[in-house]
Coordinates of C-alpha atoms in Angstrom, one line a residue:
Chain A
M1 CA 151.0 68.6 21.8
E2 CA 148.3 71.1 22.9
I3 CA 146.9 68.9 25.7
T4 CA 150.5 68.6 27.2
R5 CA 151.0 72.4 27.2
A6 CA 147.5 72.9 28.8
A7 CA 148.3 70.2 31.4
E8 CA 151.6 71.9 32.2
K9 CA 149.8 75.2 32.7
I10 CA 147.1 73.7 34.9
F11 CA 149.7 71.9 36.9
A12 CA 151.8 75.0 37.4
A13 CA 148.6 76.7 38.8
C14 CA 147.8 73.7 41.1
L15 CA 151.4 74.0 42.5
G16 CA 150.3 77.3 43.9
L17 CA 148.1 75.4 46.3
Y18 CA 151.1 74.1 48.2
P19 CA 152.6 75.9 51.1
S20 CA 155.1 78.6 49.9
R21 CA 158.1 77.0 51.7
F22 CA 157.4 73.7 50.0
R23 CA 156.9 75.5 46.6
A24 CA 160.1 77.4 47.0
E25 CA 162.2 74.4 47.8
F26 CA 160.7 71.9 45.3
G27 CA 158.3 73.7 43.0
G28 CA 160.9 74.0 40.2
E29 CA 161.9 70.4 40.4
I30 CA 158.3 69.1 40.6
R31 CA 157.5 71.0 37.4
E32 CA 160.5 69.5 35.6
V33 CA 159.6 66.0 36.6
F34 CA 156.0 66.5 35.7
S35 CA 157.1 67.8 32.2
E36 CA 159.4 65.0 31.8
S37 CA 156.7 62.5 32.7
L38 CA 154.3 64.1 30.2
R39 CA 156.9 64.0 27.4
Q40 CA 157.5 60.3 28.0
A41 CA 153.8 59.6 28.2
E42 CA 153.2 61.5 24.9
R43 CA 155.2 58.8 23.1
R44 CA 152.8 56.1 24.4
G45 CA 149.7 58.1 23.4
L46 CA 146.9 60.3 24.7
L47 CA 145.7 57.8 27.3
S48 CA 149.1 57.8 29.0
V49 CA 149.2 61.5 29.1
L50 CA 145.6 61.5 30.7
A51 CA 146.8 58.8 33.1
V52 CA 149.7 61.0 34.3
G53 CA 147.4 64.0 34.6
L54 CA 144.7 62.1 36.5
R55 CA 147.4 60.6 38.9
E56 CA 148.5 64.1 39.8
I57 CA 145.0 65.5 40.2
S58 CA 143.9 62.6 42.4
D59 CA 146.8 62.8 44.7
L60 CA 146.9 66.7 44.9
P61 CA 144.3 67.2 47.7
I62 CA 145.9 64.8 50.1
N63 CA 149.4 66.0 49.3
V64 CA 148.5 69.7 49.8
I65 CA 146.7 69.0 53.1
S66 CA 149.6 66.8 54.2
E67 CA 152.2 69.6 53.4
Y68 CA 150.1 72.2 55.3
W69 CA 149.8 69.8 58.2
E70 CA 153.6 69.4 58.2
E71 CA 154.0 73.2 58.1
Y72 CA 151.7 73.6 61.0
H73 CA 153.5 71.1 63.1
M74 CA 156.9 72.5 62.2
R75 CA 155.7 76.0 63.2
N76 CA 154.5 74.7 66.6
L77 CA 157.7 72.9 67.0
Q78 CA 159.7 76.0 66.3
L79 CA 157.6 78.0 68.7
S80 CA 158.0 75.5 71.6
Q81 CA 161.6 74.3 71.1
P82 CA 164.5 76.0 69.3
F83 CA 163.2 79.6 69.8
V84 CA 162.9 79.4 73.6
R85 CA 166.5 80.2 74.4
P86 CA 167.0 82.8 71.6
L87 CA 163.8 84.6 72.5
W88 CA 164.5 85.2 76.2
W89 CA 168.1 85.9 75.5
G90 CA 166.8 88.4 72.9
A91 CA 164.6 90.0 75.7
V92 CA 167.7 90.2 77.9
G93 CA 169.7 91.8 75.0
F94 CA 166.9 94.3 74.6
G95 CA 166.6 95.0 78.3
L96 CA 170.3 95.6 78.7
S97 CA 170.4 97.9 75.7
A98 CA 167.5 99.9 77.0
A99 CA 169.0 100.1 80.4
L100 CA 172.3 101.4 79.1
A101 CA 170.7 103.8 76.8
D102 CA 168.7 105.2 79.7
L103 CA 171.7 105.4 81.9
I104 CA 173.5 107.5 79.3
N105 CA 170.3 109.6 78.8
A106 CA 170.0 110.1 82.5
V107 CA 173.7 111.4 82.6
I108 CA 173.0 113.7 79.7
A109 CA 169.9 115.0 81.4
L110 CA 172.0 116.0 84.4
Q111 CA 174.0 118.5 82.3
P112 CA 173.2 122.2 83.3
S113 CA 172.0 123.0 79.8
G114 CA 169.3 120.3 80.1
L115 CA 167.9 121.4 83.4
T116 CA 165.2 124.0 82.4
G117 CA 162.4 124.3 79.8
P118 CA 160.4 121.5 78.1
F119 CA 162.5 121.7 74.9
A120 CA 166.0 121.5 76.6
P121 CA 166.3 117.7 76.2
D122 CA 165.7 118.1 72.5
A123 CA 169.0 119.8 72.0
L124 CA 170.7 116.5 72.9
F125 CA 168.2 114.4 71.0
G126 CA 170.5 113.9 68.1
I127 CA 173.3 112.5 70.3
G128 CA 170.7 110.3 72.1
M129 CA 169.5 109.0 68.7
G130 CA 173.0 108.0 67.7
L131 CA 173.6 106.3 71.0
Y132 CA 170.2 104.5 70.8
A133 CA 170.9 103.3 67.3
L134 CA 174.4 102.0 68.4
L135 CA 173.0 100.3 71.5
G136 CA 170.1 98.9 69.6
G137 CA 172.6 97.5 67.1
L138 CA 174.7 96.0 69.9
G139 CA 171.4 94.5 71.3
G140 CA 170.8 92.9 67.9
L141 CA 174.4 91.7 67.8
L142 CA 174.1 90.1 71.2
F143 CA 171.0 88.5 70.1
A144 CA 172.7 87.0 67.1
L145 CA 175.7 85.8 69.1
V146 CA 173.7 84.3 71.9
C147 CA 171.5 82.5 69.4
R148 CA 174.7 81.3 67.8
Q149 CA 173.7 82.9 64.5
S150 CA 176.9 84.6 63.8
A151 CA 176.2 84.5 60.1
E152 CA 173.2 86.7 60.8
A153 CA 175.1 89.1 63.0
K154 CA 175.3 91.9 60.5
R155 CA 171.6 91.7 59.8
C156 CA 170.7 91.5 63.5
F157 CA 172.9 94.6 64.2
M158 CA 171.1 96.5 61.4
A159 CA 167.6 95.3 62.6
G160 CA 168.4 96.3 66.1
S161 CA 169.6 99.8 65.1
L162 CA 166.7 100.3 62.8
G163 CA 164.2 99.2 65.5
F164 CA 165.5 101.7 67.9
L165 CA 166.1 104.4 65.4
I166 CA 162.6 104.2 63.8
G167 CA 161.1 104.1 67.3
H168 CA 162.7 107.3 68.1
L169 CA 162.0 108.9 64.8
L170 CA 158.3 108.1 65.2
S171 CA 158.4 109.6 68.7
I172 CA 159.6 113.1 67.5
P173 CA 156.3 114.6 66.4
V174 CA 154.7 113.1 69.5
M175 CA 157.4 114.6 71.7
V176 CA 157.1 118.1 70.1
A177 CA 153.3 118.1 70.2
S178 CA 153.1 117.0 73.8
G179 CA 155.8 119.4 74.8
V180 CA 153.9 122.3 73.2
L181 CA 150.6 121.3 74.8
L182 CA 152.1 120.8 78.3
F183 CA 154.1 124.1 78.2
L184 CA 150.9 126.0 77.2
W185 CA 149.0 124.3 79.9
N186 CA 151.6 125.1 82.6
P187 CA 154.9 126.7 81.8
S188 CA 156.8 125.3 84.8
N189 CA 159.3 122.6 85.4
N190 CA 156.6 120.3 86.5
A191 CA 155.2 120.5 83.0
A192 CA 158.7 119.7 81.7
L193 CA 158.9 116.7 84.0
L194 CA 155.5 115.4 82.9
M195 CA 156.4 116.0 79.3
T196 CA 159.6 114.1 79.5
I197 CA 157.9 111.2 81.2
V198 CA 155.0 111.1 78.8
T199 CA 157.2 111.3 75.7
R200 CA 159.7 108.8 77.0
W201 CA 156.9 106.5 77.7
I202 CA 155.5 106.8 74.2
D203 CA 159.0 106.6 72.8
L204 CA 159.8 103.4 74.5
F205 CA 156.4 101.9 73.6
L206 CA 157.3 102.4 70.0
M207 CA 160.8 101.3 70.3
V208 CA 159.9 98.1 72.1
S209 CA 157.1 97.3 69.7
L210 CA 159.4 97.8 66.7
T211 CA 162.2 95.8 68.3
G212 CA 159.7 92.9 68.8
L213 CA 158.6 93.3 65.3
F214 CA 162.2 93.1 64.0
V215 CA 163.0 90.1 66.2
G216 CA 160.1 88.4 64.5
W217 CA 161.0 89.6 61.1
L218 CA 164.5 88.2 61.6
N219 CA 162.9 84.8 62.0
K220 CA 160.8 85.3 58.9
D221 CA 157.5 84.8 60.6
L222 CA 154.9 87.5 60.4
R223 CA 152.6 86.0 63.0
R224 CA 155.4 85.7 65.5
A225 CA 156.6 89.2 64.6
L226 CA 153.1 90.6 65.4
T227 CA 152.8 88.5 68.6
L228 CA 156.2 89.7 69.9
A229 CA 155.4 93.3 69.0
G230 CA 152.1 93.1 70.8
F231 CA 153.5 91.5 73.9
A232 CA 156.5 93.8 74.0
A233 CA 154.2 96.8 73.6
L234 CA 151.9 95.5 76.3
G235 CA 154.8 95.2 78.7
T236 CA 156.0 98.7 78.0
V237 CA 152.5 100.1 78.4
S238 CA 152.2 98.4 81.8
G239 CA 155.6 99.7 83.0
G240 CA 155.0 103.1 81.5
L241 CA 151.7 103.5 83.3
L242 CA 153.2 102.5 86.6
G243 CA 156.1 105.0 86.2
L244 CA 153.8 107.7 85.0
G245 CA 151.6 107.4 88.0
F246 CA 154.7 107.8 90.3
C247 CA 156.1 110.7 88.3
G248 CA 152.8 112.5 88.1
L249 CA 152.6 112.3 91.9
L250 CA 156.1 113.7 92.1
A251 CA 155.3 116.5 89.7
R252 CA 152.4 117.6 91.9
I253 CA 154.7 117.8 95.0
G254 CA 157.0 119.9 92.9
P255 CA 160.6 120.0 94.3
S256 CA 163.3 122.5 93.3
A257 CA 164.7 122.6 89.7
V258 CA 167.9 120.8 90.3
G259 CA 166.5 118.2 92.6
Q260 CA 163.7 117.7 90.1
S261 CA 166.1 117.1 87.3
V262 CA 167.9 114.4 89.3
I263 CA 164.5 112.9 90.1
T264 CA 163.5 113.1 86.4
A265 CA 166.7 111.2 85.4
G266 CA 166.3 108.7 88.1
W267 CA 162.7 108.0 87.4
I268 CA 163.2 107.8 83.6
F269 CA 165.8 105.1 84.4
A270 CA 163.5 103.4 86.8
V271 CA 160.4 103.5 84.6
N272 CA 162.3 102.1 81.7
S273 CA 163.8 99.4 83.8
V274 CA 160.3 98.4 85.0
A275 CA 159.1 98.4 81.4
G276 CA 162.1 96.3 80.4
I277 CA 161.5 93.8 83.1
I278 CA 157.7 93.5 82.3
G279 CA 158.5 93.5 78.6
G280 CA 161.0 90.8 79.1
A281 CA 158.6 88.7 81.2
L282 CA 155.9 89.1 78.6
L283 CA 158.3 88.3 75.8
G284 CA 159.2 85.1 77.7
G285 CA 155.4 84.5 78.3
A286 CA 154.8 84.9 74.5
I287 CA 156.5 81.6 73.9
G288 CA 154.2 79.8 76.4
R289 CA 156.9 78.8 78.9
G290 CA 156.3 80.0 82.5
G291 CA 159.9 79.2 83.5
A292 CA 161.3 81.1 80.5
S293 CA 159.0 84.1 81.4
R294 CA 160.3 84.1 85.0
D295 CA 164.0 83.8 83.9
A296 CA 163.5 86.6 81.4
A297 CA 162.1 88.9 84.0
L298 CA 165.0 88.0 86.5
A299 CA 167.6 88.5 83.7
A300 CA 166.2 91.8 82.6
V301 CA 166.7 93.1 86.3
Chain B
M1 CA 147.8 55.9 46.5
P2 CA 151.0 55.2 48.3
S3 CA 151.7 56.9 51.6
I4 CA 155.0 57.8 53.2
D5 CA 155.9 56.5 56.6
R6 CA 156.0 59.4 59.1
S7 CA 157.5 57.8 62.2
G8 CA 161.1 58.0 61.0
N9 CA 161.7 54.4 62.1
P10 CA 161.2 50.9 60.5
P11 CA 159.0 49.2 59.5
L12 CA 158.9 51.3 56.4
T13 CA 155.9 51.7 54.1
E14 CA 156.3 50.1 50.7
A15 CA 156.6 53.5 49.1
A16 CA 159.3 54.7 51.5
F17 CA 161.2 51.4 51.1
Y18 CA 161.2 51.6 47.3
I19 CA 162.4 55.3 47.3
L20 CA 165.3 54.3 49.5
L21 CA 166.0 51.2 47.5
S22 CA 166.0 53.2 44.3
L23 CA 168.8 55.3 45.7
A24 CA 170.9 52.4 46.9
S25 CA 172.7 52.0 43.5
G26 CA 173.6 55.7 43.5
P27 CA 172.3 59.3 43.3
K28 CA 169.2 59.9 41.2
H29 CA 167.1 62.9 40.2
G30 CA 163.4 63.0 40.8
Y31 CA 162.3 61.6 37.5
A32 CA 164.8 58.7 37.7
I33 CA 163.5 57.8 41.1
L34 CA 159.9 57.8 39.8
K35 CA 160.9 55.4 37.0
E36 CA 163.1 53.3 39.2
V37 CA 160.3 52.8 41.8
E38 CA 157.8 51.9 39.0
E39 CA 160.3 49.3 37.7
L40 CA 161.2 47.9 41.1
S41 CA 157.7 47.5 42.1
Q42 CA 156.8 46.0 38.8
G43 CA 154.3 48.8 38.0
R44 CA 152.4 48.5 41.3
I45 CA 153.7 51.9 42.7
L46 CA 153.2 54.9 40.6
F47 CA 154.0 58.1 42.4
S48 CA 152.6 61.5 41.5
T49 CA 155.2 64.2 41.7
G50 CA 153.6 65.7 44.8
T51 CA 153.8 62.4 46.7
L52 CA 157.4 61.8 45.6
Y53 CA 158.6 65.2 46.7
G54 CA 156.6 65.1 49.9
G55 CA 158.5 61.9 50.7
L56 CA 161.9 63.3 49.6
K57 CA 161.3 66.4 51.7
R58 CA 160.8 64.2 54.9
F59 CA 163.7 62.0 54.1
L60 CA 165.8 65.2 53.8
E61 CA 164.5 66.4 57.2
W62 CA 165.2 63.1 58.8
D63 CA 168.7 63.0 57.2
W64 CA 168.1 59.8 55.3
I65 CA 169.0 61.4 52.1
R66 CA 171.0 64.4 50.9
R67 CA 171.0 66.6 47.9
V68 CA 173.8 66.3 45.3
H69 CA 174.4 68.0 42.0
K70 CA 174.6 65.6 39.2
P71 CA 177.0 66.4 36.4
E72 CA 174.2 65.6 34.0
E73 CA 172.4 68.7 32.8
D74 CA 168.8 69.3 32.1
G75 CA 167.4 71.1 29.0
T76 CA 168.4 74.5 30.3
G77 CA 172.0 73.7 30.9
R78 CA 171.8 73.7 34.6
P79 CA 173.1 70.9 36.7
R80 CA 170.3 68.6 37.9
K81 CA 169.4 68.3 41.5
A82 CA 169.8 64.7 42.6
Y83 CA 169.4 62.8 45.8
A84 CA 171.7 60.3 47.5
L85 CA 171.4 58.0 50.6
T86 CA 173.2 59.2 53.6
E87 CA 174.8 56.7 56.1
K88 CA 171.7 57.0 58.2
G89 CA 169.5 56.3 55.2
R90 CA 171.6 53.3 54.3
R91 CA 171.3 52.0 57.8
I92 CA 167.5 52.4 57.8
L93 CA 167.3 50.5 54.5
N94 CA 169.5 47.7 55.6
A95 CA 167.5 47.3 58.8
E96 CA 164.4 47.1 56.8
I97 CA 165.8 44.6 54.4
A98 CA 166.9 42.5 57.5
R99 CA 163.5 42.7 59.0
L100 CA 161.8 41.6 55.7
Q101 CA 164.3 38.7 55.4
I102 CA 163.4 37.5 58.9
L103 CA 159.7 37.8 58.0
V104 CA 160.2 35.8 54.9
K105 CA 162.3 33.2 56.6
T106 CA 159.8 32.7 59.4
A107 CA 156.9 32.5 56.9
R108 CA 158.9 29.8 54.9
I109 CA 159.6 27.8 57.9
R110 CA 156.0 27.9 59.0
T111 CA 154.5 27.1 55.6
A112 CA 157.1 24.3 55.1
R113 CA 156.0 22.7 58.4
A114 CA 152.4 23.0 57.4
G115 CA 153.1 21.5 54.0

């Protein structure tokens, strides 16, 4: 019957009004039941078919609104309850990974080959990249285990690695360009110090933002992903600015090359730790719990 | 239009009560629930598919019902998704039946006295 086929098509289009999660779970079944209702109604005549169609149409607005309302409440519930623990533990995982990565980076920076010239640290960049990816992955894994989502462990590991790795990859052109500019401006170790600090700051900014984005992505929530990325980035900018101010001051004083390298390594570590702490606190704050925010900051220390 | 109780506790709405009652005799798929409710309510309650599945979704969330795969197949040869009462769902239904029995008993006693 033509009218039945038309009704099925209209109904399929109307199903698109429901929230995507509801559609994904029940859309197929709803269509089957509707088609079966229509087939049964066909036997009783056109009026029955119209009655089935009218019943669906008249109930549609309130059902759609009701499902969106449920989705909205469910989202708020997820933001305020089960995500609290995982989120700030995720922040701790990130903070620990970043601190470990920086400790290794600081040790690498103390090698004699890395003492002079703005491009010297780049020689070890590849090793640093690998370590970051591994530590990022371990951070992701920690996140998965602490959240008791061992089924997602592999995905979390990959997300963590990718977050760190992409952050670093994006920072390469910035690092090279700022190094060249600073070297042209003042070809001294002070410029190298400033370059390292500036690029490390940008580097970390990207890294933390992307990690926040991936944490959100793991939870399949774009809005949360963007919120986390924003808050994490804000935390890193604050920490970076603070560290940059101190290091800029140090660069002006200008100690000897060896002493300066030690200071560089130490300050890179300190800057990133501060960024981690503030980032952790803001990650906690992002979920709207003051207590969690304080705990995240303390844990990141 | 029938509405579904959101509180998760008795007293149940008539619609919620009939959905649970339709599953008391065993697992059923969506269309069978629709027809059973119509029959049990003597044609008074006619669900639209959206209302029925909105209710089923909440009952699944509250752990009143669970999904089962019926051996019966649909037109495409796939096993049909069906729903069955959980222990909790059965307890809720029994509690509601007991509550209604007390209501009816009280009403009978009162009307008998008045008569």
